[in-house]
Short mmCIF file of C-alpha atoms and ligand atoms in Angstrom, two decimals:
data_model
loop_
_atom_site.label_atom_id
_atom_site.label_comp_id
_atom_site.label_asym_id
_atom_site.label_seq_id
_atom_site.Cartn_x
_atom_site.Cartn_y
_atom_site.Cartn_z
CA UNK O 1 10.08 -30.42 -5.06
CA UNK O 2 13.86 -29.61 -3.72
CA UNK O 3 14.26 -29.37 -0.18
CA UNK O 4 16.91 -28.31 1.50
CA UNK O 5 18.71 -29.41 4.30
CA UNK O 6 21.07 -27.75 7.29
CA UNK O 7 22.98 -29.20 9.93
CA UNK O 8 23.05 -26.18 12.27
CA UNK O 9 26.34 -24.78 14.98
CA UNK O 10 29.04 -24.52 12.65
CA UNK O 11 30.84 -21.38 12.22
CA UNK O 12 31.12 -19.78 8.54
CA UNK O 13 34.80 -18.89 7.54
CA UNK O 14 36.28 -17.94 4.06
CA UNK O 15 34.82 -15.67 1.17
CA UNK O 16 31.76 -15.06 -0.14
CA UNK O 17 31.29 -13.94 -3.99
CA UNK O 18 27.81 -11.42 -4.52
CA UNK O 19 26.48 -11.73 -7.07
CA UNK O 20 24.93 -9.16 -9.41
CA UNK O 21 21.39 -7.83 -8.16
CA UNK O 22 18.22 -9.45 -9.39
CA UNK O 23 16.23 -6.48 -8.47
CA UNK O 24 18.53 -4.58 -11.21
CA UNK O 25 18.92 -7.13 -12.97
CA UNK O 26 14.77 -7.66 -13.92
CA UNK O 27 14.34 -4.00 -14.80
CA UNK O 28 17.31 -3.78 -16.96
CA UNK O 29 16.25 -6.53 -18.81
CA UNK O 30 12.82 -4.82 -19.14
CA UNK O 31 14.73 -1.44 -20.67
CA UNK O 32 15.78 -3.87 -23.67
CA UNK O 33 12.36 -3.34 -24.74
CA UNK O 34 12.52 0.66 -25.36
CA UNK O 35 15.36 0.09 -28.38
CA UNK O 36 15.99 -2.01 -31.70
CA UNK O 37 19.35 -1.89 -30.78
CA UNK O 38 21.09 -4.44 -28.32
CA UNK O 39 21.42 -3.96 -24.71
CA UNK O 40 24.45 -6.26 -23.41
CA UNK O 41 24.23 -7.17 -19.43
CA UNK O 42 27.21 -7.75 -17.95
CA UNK O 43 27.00 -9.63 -14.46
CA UNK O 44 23.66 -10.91 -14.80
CA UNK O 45 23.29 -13.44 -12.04
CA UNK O 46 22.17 -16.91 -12.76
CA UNK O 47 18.25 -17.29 -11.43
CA UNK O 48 14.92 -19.00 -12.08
CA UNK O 49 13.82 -15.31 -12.09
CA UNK O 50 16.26 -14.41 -14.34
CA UNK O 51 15.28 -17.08 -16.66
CA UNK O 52 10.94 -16.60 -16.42
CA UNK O 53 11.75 -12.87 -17.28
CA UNK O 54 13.49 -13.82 -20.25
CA UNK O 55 11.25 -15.75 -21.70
CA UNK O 56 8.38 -13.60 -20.91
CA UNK O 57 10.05 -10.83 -23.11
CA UNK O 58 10.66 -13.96 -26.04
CA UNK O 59 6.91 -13.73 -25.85
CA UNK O 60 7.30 -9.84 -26.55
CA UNK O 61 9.73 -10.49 -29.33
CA UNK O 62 13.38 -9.52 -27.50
CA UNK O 63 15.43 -12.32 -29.03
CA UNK O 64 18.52 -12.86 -26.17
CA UNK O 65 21.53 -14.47 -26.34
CA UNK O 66 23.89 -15.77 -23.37
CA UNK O 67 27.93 -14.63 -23.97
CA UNK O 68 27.61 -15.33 -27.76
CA UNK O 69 25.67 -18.50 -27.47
CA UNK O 70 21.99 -19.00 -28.10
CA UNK O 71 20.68 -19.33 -24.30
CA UNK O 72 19.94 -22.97 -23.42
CA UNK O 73 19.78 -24.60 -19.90
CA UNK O 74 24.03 -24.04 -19.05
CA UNK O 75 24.32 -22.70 -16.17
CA UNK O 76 25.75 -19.42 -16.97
CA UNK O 77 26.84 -17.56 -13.32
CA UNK O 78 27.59 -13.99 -13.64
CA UNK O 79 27.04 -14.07 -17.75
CA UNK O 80 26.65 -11.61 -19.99
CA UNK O 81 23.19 -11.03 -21.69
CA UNK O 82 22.84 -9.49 -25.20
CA UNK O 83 19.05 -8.34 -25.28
CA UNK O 84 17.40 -7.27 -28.62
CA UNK O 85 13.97 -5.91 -28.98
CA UNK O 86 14.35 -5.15 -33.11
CA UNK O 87 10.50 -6.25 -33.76
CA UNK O 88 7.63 -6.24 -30.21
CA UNK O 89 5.75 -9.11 -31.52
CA UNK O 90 3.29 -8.96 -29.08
CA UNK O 91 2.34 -5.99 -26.97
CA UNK O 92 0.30 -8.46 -24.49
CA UNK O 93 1.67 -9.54 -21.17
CA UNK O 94 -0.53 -12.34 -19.71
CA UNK O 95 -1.99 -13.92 -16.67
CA UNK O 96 -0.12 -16.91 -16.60
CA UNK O 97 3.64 -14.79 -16.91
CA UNK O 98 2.62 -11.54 -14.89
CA UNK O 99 1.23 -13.67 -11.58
CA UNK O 100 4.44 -15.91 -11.55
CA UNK O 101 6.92 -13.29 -10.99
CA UNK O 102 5.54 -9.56 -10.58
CA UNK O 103 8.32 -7.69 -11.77
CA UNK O 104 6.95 -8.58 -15.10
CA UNK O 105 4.19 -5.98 -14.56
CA UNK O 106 6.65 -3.35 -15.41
CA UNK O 107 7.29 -4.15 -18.99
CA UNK O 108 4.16 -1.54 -19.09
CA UNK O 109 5.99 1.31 -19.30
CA UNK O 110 8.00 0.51 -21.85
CA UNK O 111 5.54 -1.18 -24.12
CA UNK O 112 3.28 1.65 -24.13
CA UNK O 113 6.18 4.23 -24.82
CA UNK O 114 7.43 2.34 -27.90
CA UNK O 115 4.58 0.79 -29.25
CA UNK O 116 1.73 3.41 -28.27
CA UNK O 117 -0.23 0.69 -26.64
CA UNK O 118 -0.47 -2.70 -24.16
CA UNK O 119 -2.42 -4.94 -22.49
CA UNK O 120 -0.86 -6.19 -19.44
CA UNK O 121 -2.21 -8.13 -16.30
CA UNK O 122 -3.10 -7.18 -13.25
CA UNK O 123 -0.32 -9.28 -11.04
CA UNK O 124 -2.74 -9.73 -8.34
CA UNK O 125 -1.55 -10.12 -4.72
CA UNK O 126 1.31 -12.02 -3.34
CA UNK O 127 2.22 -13.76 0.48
CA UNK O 128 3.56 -10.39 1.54
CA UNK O 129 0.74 -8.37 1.00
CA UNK O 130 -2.12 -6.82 -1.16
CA UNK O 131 0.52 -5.01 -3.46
CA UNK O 132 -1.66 -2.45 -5.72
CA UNK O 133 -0.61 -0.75 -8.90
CA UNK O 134 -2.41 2.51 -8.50
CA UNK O 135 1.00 4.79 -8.08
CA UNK O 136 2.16 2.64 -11.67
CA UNK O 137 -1.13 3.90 -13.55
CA UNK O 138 -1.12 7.08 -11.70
CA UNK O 139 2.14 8.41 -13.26
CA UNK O 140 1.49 6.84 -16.35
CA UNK O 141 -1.78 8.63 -17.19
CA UNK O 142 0.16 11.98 -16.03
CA UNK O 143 1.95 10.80 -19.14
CA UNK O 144 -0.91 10.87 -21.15
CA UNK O 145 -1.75 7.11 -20.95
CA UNK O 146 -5.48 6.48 -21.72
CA UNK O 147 -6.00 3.58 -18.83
CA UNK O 148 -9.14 1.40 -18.47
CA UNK O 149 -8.89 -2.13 -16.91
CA UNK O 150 -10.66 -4.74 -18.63
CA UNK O 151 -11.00 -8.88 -17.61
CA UNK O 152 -7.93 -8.63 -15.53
CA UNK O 153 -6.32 -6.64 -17.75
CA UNK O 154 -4.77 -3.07 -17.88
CA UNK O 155 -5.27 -1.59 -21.09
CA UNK O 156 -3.11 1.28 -21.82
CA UNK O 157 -2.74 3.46 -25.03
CA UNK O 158 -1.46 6.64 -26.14
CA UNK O 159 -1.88 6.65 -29.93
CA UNK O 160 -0.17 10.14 -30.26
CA UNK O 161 2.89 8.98 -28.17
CA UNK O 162 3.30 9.96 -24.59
CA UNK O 163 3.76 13.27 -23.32
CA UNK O 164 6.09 14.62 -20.45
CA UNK O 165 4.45 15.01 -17.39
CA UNK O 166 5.15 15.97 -13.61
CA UNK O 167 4.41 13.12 -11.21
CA UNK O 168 4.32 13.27 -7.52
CA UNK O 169 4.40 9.57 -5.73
CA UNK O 170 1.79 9.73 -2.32
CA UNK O 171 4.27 6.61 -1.67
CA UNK O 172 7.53 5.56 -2.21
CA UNK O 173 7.88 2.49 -5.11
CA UNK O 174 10.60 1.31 -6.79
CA UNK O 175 8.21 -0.47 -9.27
CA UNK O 176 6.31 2.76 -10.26
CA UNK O 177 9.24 4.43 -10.54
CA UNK O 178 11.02 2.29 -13.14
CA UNK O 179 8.05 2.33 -15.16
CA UNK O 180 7.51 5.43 -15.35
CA UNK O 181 10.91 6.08 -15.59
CA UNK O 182 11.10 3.80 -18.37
CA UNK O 183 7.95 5.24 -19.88
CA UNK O 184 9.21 9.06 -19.44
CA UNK O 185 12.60 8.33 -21.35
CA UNK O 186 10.60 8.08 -24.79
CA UNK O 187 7.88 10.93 -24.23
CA UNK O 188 7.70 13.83 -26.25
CA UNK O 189 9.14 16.89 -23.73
CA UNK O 190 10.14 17.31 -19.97
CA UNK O 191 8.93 14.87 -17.03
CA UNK O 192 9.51 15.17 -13.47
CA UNK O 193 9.07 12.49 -10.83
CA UNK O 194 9.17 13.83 -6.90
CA UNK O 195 9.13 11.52 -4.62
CA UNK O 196 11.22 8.75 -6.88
CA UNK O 197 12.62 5.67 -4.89
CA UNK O 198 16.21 5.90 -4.09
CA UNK O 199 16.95 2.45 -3.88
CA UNK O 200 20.30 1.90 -5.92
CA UNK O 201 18.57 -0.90 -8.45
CA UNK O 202 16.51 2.18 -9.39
CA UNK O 203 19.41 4.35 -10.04
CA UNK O 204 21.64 1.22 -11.80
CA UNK O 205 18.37 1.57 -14.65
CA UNK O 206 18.79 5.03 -14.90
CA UNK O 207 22.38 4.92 -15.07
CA UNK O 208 22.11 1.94 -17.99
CA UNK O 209 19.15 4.47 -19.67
CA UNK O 210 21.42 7.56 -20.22
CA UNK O 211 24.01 5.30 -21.70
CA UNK O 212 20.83 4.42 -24.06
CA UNK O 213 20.63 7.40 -24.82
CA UNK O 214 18.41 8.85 -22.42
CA UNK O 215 18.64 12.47 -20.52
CA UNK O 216 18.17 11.97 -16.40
CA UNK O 217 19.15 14.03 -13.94
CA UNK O 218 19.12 13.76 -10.29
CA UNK O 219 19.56 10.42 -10.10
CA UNK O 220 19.44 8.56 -6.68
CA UNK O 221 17.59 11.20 -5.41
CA UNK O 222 13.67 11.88 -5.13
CA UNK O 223 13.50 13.96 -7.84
CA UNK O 224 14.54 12.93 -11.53
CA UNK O 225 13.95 14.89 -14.24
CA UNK O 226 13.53 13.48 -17.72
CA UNK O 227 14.25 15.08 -21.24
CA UNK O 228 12.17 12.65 -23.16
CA UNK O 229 13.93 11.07 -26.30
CA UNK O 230 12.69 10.24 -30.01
CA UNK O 231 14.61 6.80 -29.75
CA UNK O 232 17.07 5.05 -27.66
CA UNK O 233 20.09 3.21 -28.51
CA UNK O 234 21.58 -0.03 -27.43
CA UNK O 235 24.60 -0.08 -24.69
CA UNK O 236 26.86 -2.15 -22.45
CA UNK O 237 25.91 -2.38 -18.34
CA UNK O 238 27.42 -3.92 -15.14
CA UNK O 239 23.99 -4.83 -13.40
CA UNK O 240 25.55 -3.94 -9.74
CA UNK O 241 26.05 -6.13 -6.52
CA UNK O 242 23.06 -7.44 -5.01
CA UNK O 243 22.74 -5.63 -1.43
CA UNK O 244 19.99 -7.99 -0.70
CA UNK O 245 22.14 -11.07 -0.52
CA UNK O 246 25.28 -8.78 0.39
CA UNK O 247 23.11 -8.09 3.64
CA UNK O 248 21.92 -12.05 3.81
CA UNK O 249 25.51 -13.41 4.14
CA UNK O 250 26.36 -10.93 6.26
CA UNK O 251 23.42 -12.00 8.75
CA UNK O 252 24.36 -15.54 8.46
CA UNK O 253 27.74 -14.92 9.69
CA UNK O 254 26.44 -12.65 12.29
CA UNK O 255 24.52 -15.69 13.58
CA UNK O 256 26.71 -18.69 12.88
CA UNK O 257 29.70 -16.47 14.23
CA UNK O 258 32.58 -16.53 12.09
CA UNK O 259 35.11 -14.34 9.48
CA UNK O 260 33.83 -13.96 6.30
CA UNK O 261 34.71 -11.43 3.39
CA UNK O 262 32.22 -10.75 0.96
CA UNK O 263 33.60 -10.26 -2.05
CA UNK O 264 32.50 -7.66 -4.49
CA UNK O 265 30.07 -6.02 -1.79
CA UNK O 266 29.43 -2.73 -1.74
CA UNK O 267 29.29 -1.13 1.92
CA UNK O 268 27.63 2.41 0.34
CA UNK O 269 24.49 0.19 -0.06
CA UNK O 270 24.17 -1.55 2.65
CA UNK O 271 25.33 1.18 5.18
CA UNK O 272 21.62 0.97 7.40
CA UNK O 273 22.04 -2.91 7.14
CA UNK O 274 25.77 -2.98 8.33
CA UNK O 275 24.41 -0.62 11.06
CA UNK O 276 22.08 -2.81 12.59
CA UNK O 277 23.97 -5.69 12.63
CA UNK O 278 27.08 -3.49 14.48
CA UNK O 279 24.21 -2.92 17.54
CA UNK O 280 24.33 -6.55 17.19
CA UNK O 281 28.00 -6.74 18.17
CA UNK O 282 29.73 -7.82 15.43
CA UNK O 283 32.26 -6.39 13.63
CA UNK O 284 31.88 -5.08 9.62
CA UNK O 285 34.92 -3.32 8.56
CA UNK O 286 35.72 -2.10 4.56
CA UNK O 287 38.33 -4.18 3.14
CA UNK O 288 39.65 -3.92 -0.92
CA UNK O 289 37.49 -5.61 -2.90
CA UNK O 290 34.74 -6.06 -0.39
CA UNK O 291 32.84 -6.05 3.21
CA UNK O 292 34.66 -7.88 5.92
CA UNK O 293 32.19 -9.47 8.80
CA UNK O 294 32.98 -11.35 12.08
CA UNK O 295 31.52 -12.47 15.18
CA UNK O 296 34.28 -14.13 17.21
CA UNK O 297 32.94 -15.78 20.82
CA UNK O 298 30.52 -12.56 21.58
CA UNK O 299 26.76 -12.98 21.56
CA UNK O 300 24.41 -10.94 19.79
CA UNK O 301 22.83 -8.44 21.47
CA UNK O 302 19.29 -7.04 21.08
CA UNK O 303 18.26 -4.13 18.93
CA UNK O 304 15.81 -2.44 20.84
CA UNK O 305 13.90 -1.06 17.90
CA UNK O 306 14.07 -0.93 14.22
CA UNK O 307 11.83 -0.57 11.35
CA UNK O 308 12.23 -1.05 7.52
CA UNK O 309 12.02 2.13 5.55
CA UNK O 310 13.05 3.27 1.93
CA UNK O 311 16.58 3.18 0.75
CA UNK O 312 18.77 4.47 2.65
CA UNK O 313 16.68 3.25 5.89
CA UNK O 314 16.53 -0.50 6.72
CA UNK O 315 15.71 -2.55 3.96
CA UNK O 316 12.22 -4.78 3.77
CA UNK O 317 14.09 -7.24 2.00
CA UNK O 318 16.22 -8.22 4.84
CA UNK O 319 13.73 -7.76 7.96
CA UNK O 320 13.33 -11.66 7.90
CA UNK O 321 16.84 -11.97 8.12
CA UNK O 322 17.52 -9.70 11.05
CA UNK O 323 14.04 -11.45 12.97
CA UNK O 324 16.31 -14.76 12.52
CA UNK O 325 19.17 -13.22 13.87
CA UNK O 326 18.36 -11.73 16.92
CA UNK O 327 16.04 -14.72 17.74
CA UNK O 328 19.24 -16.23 19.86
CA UNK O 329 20.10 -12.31 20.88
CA UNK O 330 20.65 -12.15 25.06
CA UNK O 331 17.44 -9.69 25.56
CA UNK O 332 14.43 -8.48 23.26
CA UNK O 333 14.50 -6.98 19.99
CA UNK O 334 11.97 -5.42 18.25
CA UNK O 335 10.88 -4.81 14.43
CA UNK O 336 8.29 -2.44 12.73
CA UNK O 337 7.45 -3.69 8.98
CA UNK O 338 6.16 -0.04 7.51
CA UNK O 339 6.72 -1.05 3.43
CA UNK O 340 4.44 -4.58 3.20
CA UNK O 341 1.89 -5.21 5.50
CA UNK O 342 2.02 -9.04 5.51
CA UNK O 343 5.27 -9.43 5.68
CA UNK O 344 5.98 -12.10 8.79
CA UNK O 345 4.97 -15.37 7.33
CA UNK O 346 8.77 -16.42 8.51
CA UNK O 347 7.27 -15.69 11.96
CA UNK O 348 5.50 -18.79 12.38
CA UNK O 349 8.40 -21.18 10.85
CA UNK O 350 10.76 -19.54 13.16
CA UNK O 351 8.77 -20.40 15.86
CA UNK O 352 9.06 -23.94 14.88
CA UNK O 353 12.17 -24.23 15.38
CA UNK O 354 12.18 -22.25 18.94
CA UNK O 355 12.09 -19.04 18.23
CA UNK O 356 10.07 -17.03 20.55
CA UNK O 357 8.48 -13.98 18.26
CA UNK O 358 4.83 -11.87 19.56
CA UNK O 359 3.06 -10.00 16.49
CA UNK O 360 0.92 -6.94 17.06
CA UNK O 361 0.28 -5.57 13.90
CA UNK O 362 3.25 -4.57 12.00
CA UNK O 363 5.32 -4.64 15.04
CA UNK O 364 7.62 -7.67 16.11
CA UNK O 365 8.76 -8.46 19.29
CA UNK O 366 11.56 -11.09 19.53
CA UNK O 367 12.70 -12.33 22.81
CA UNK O 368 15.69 -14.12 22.66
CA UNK O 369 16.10 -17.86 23.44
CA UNK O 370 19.25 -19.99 24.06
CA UNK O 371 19.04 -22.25 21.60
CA UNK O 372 16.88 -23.14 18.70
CA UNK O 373 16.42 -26.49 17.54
CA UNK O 374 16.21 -28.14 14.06
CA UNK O 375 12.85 -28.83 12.36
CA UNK O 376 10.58 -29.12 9.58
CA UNK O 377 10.03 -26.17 7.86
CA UNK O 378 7.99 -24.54 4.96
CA UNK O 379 9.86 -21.52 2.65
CA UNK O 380 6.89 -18.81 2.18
CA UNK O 381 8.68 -16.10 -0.26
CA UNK O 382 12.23 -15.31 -0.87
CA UNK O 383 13.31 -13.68 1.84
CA UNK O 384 11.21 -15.42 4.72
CA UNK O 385 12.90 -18.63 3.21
CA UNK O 386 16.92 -17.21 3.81
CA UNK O 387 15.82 -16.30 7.10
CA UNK O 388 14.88 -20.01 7.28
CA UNK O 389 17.85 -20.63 6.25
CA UNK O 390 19.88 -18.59 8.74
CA UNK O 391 17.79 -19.85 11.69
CA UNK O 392 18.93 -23.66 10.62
CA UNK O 393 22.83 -22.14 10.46
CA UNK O 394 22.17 -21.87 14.33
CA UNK O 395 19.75 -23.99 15.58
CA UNK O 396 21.40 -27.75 17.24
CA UNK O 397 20.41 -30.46 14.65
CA UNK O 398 18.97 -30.73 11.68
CA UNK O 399 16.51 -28.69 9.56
CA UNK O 400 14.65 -29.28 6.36
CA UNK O 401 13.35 -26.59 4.35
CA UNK O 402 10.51 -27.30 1.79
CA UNK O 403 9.47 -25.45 -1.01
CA UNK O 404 13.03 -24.07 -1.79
CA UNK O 405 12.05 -23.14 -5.31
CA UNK O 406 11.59 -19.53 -3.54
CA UNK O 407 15.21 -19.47 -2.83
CA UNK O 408 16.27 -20.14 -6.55
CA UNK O 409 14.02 -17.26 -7.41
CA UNK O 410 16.68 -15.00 -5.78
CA UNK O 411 19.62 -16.61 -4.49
CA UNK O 412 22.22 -18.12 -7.15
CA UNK O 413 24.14 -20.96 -5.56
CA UNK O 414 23.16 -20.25 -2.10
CA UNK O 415 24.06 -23.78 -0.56
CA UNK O 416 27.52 -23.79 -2.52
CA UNK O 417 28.01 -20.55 -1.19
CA UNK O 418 27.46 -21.17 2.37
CA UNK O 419 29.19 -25.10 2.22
CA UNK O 420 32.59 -23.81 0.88
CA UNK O 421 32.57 -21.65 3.88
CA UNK O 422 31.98 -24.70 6.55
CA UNK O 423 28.28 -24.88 6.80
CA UNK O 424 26.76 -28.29 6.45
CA UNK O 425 24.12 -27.52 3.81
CA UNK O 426 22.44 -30.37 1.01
CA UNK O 427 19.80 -30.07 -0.97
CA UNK O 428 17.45 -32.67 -1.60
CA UNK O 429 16.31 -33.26 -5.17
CA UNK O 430 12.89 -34.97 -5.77
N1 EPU X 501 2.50 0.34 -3.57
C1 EPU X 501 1.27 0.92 -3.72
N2 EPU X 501 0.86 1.22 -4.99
C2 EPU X 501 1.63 0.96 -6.08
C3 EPU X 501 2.90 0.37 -5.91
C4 EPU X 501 3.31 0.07 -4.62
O1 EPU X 501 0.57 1.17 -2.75
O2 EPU X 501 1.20 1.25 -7.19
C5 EPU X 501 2.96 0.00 -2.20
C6 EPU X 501 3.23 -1.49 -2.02
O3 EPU X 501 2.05 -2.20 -1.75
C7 EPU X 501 4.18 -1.47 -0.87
C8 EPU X 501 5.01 -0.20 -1.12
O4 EPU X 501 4.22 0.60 -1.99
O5 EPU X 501 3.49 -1.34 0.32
C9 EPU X 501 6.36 -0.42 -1.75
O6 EPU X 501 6.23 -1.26 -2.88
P1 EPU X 501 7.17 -1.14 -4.15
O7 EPU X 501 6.37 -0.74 -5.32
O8 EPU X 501 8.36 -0.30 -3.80
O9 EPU X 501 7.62 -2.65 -4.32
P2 EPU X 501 7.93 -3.41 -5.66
O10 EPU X 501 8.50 -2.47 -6.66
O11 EPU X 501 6.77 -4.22 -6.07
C10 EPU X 501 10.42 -3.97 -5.14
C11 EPU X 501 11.25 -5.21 -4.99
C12 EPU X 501 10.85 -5.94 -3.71
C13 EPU X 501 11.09 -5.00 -2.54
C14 EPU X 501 10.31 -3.70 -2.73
C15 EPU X 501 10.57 -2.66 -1.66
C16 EPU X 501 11.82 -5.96 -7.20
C17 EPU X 501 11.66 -6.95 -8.29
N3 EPU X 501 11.05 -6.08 -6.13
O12 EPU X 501 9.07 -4.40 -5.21
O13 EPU X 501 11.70 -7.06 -3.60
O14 EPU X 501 10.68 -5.61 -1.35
O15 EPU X 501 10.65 -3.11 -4.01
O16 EPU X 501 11.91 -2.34 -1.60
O17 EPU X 501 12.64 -5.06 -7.31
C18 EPU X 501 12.24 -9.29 -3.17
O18 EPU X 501 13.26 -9.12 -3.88
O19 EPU X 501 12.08 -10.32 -2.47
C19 EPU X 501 11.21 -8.26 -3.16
C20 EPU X 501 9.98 -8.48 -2.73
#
């Protein structure tokens, strides 16, 4: 297993490239299955994500292509994708696919709607928490799905087709709503979703689905309303940057201090991110073709309280991140999980390396400490191992982080990155 390893205190200087999101880029892939035609994905970053999901959908019959070329094991940053779905071989997702990368879960939208029944598996729970599907199966049986779960297995049919429906979410998910989404775009007559997630991943699908073919409106808002559609088409699509690692880098240089531009960023969807990390005291200003982000000689000062929320609030995705931060802040921060409720197993490998962090149920309290200090540490998910990552940018000596296979789920070239802009970063093959 890779490891990686960080020789902390240096400042990070230069320009940062985002990539495209995997969050928009996994659901647009999944779309490819609701048309014969092709769906081309421009932008599509380069991850072991990425590459599961497509050859889960292989399984499903979607024959993909990289830039012209059959895909093979090139690395191929930022490619284009050409996804075609002409034949669903198979209408069954399995164990073994859906409980190595969840995402996966939401090809059941789709299958059903084109192929008027699927068998998909339950995902099962994951480090950050129990993670049900009842919202998913909820909307889908408002569209007429007949749902029973069987050995693991949700079995879903709709032999006449689905039907438009109205669906009202108790909760906010960005998985439910891009299946049903998905699901809604080829059922017979008007559907409704209140209480849709916002987050822009959500809205890049929807935007990629009307140039299908579909009929949204109200996108990135709570309410879409779908005109469902006998067929879709194939189309072109710029997945869009990735906020998540937008918001990552941006952290990093916050803690390293530093001038970095990240290039390609979007500021409109990071704006609650940017906003934290300006209580922090450093500066994020708009600059063409990007975010701008410094932290020259000033130290970082507490934020007294936050807590993650639905786009546009503070995003779950980088809570670790901030809780690495503000460990060296000059006073006491504190930060209310409210989307997953497991999500601190960073806490414990911060504290290895100094941090000083108090749990009381989905509340964090991080007092600040002068220094942290290099260690051995253990990457739990994705985003508990960046924060990992951004604690050994500022802790004295070195740090090695195992497990790092989390960090190629959803990070493309994150220690080439961070070493063209000073950091001393290597990872450790074997
Ligand atoms: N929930 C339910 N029932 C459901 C679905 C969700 O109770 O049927 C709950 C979840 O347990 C959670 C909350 O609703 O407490 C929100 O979950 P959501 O469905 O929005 O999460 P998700 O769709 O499974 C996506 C991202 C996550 C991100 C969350 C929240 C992808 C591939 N995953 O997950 O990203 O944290 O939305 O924004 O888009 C990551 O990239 O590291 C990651 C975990």
């Amino acid at each position: 297993m890779d490891r990686i390893k960080i020789s902390g205190g240096r400042p990070l200087n230069g320009t940062i490239p985002i990539s495209g999101a995997k969050n928009a880029a996994l659901p647009l892939m999944i779309a490819s299955l609701l048309t014969s035609d092709q769906l081309t994905l421009k932008n599509v970053p380069n991850l072991a994500d990425v590459n599961l999901l497509a050859r889960i959908l292989r399984n499903h019959g979607v024959d993909h292509s990289v830039d012209g070329k059959r895909a093979g094991p090139t690395p191929h940053l930022g490619e284009t994708f050409h996804f075609t779905a002409r034949d669903i071989v198979d209408t069954t997702a399995p164990y073994e696919m859906v409980s190595r990368m969840r995402a996966s879960f939401w090809v059941l939208g789709p299958l059903l709607a084109r192929m008027g029944e699927t068998r998909v598996s339950l995902p099962g729970g994951c480090a950050i928490g129990t993670r049900p599907v009842d919202l998913h199966l909820m909307g889908l049986k408002a569209l007429g799905a007949e749902i029973d779960i069987d050995g693991g297995y949700v079995m879903a049919r709709a032999p006449n087709g689905l039907k438009g429906g109205r669906i009202t979410f108790a909760k906010v998910s960005v998985g439910a709503t891009h299946n049903v989404l998905m699901a809604a775009c080829l059922a017979k007559g008007e559907s409704v979703i209140e209480n849709a997630a916002c987050e822009p991943e959500v809205g890049d699908v929807a935007e990629c689905l009307v140039k299908m073919g579909a009929r949204i409106e109200g996108i990135g808002t709570p309410t879409l309303r779908i005109e469902g559609r006998d067929r879709l088409e194939g189309a072109t699509h710029t997945v869009l940057p990735d906020r998540i690692e937008t918001g990552t880098f941006a952290f990093a240089v916050a803690a390293t201090g530093g001038d970095i531009v990240l290039e390609g960023a979007r500021k409109p969807l990071v704006e609650a991110a940017l906003a934290a990390l300006e209580r922090t005291g450093v500066s994020v200003t708009e600059v063409e073709g990007g975010i701008r982000v410094s932290r020259n000689g000033s130290a970082i000062e507490p934020i007294d309280r936050i807590e993650t929320q639905p786009f546009p609030g503070f995003p779950t995705d980088l809570q670790a991140q901030l809780m690495a931060l503000v460990t060296m802040a000059r006073g006491t921060s504190t930060i209310r999980e409210t989307i997953f409720e497991n999500r601190f197993m960073h806490v414990q490998e911060l504290a290895r390396l100094g941090a000083d962090i108090q749990l009381q149920g989905d509340t964090a309290t991080v007092r600040g400490v002068k220094r942290l200090r290099g260690a051995q540490v253990m990457a739990t998910d994705l985003r508990a191992s960046v924060s990992l990552v951004i604690a050994a940018l500022m802790a004295e000596g070195e740090t090695t982080i195992n497990r790092v296979y989390h960090l190629d789920r959803g990070f493309e070239r994150l220690e080439a990155k961070l070493a063209r802009c000073g950091a001393q970063i290597e990872r450790v093959t074997g």
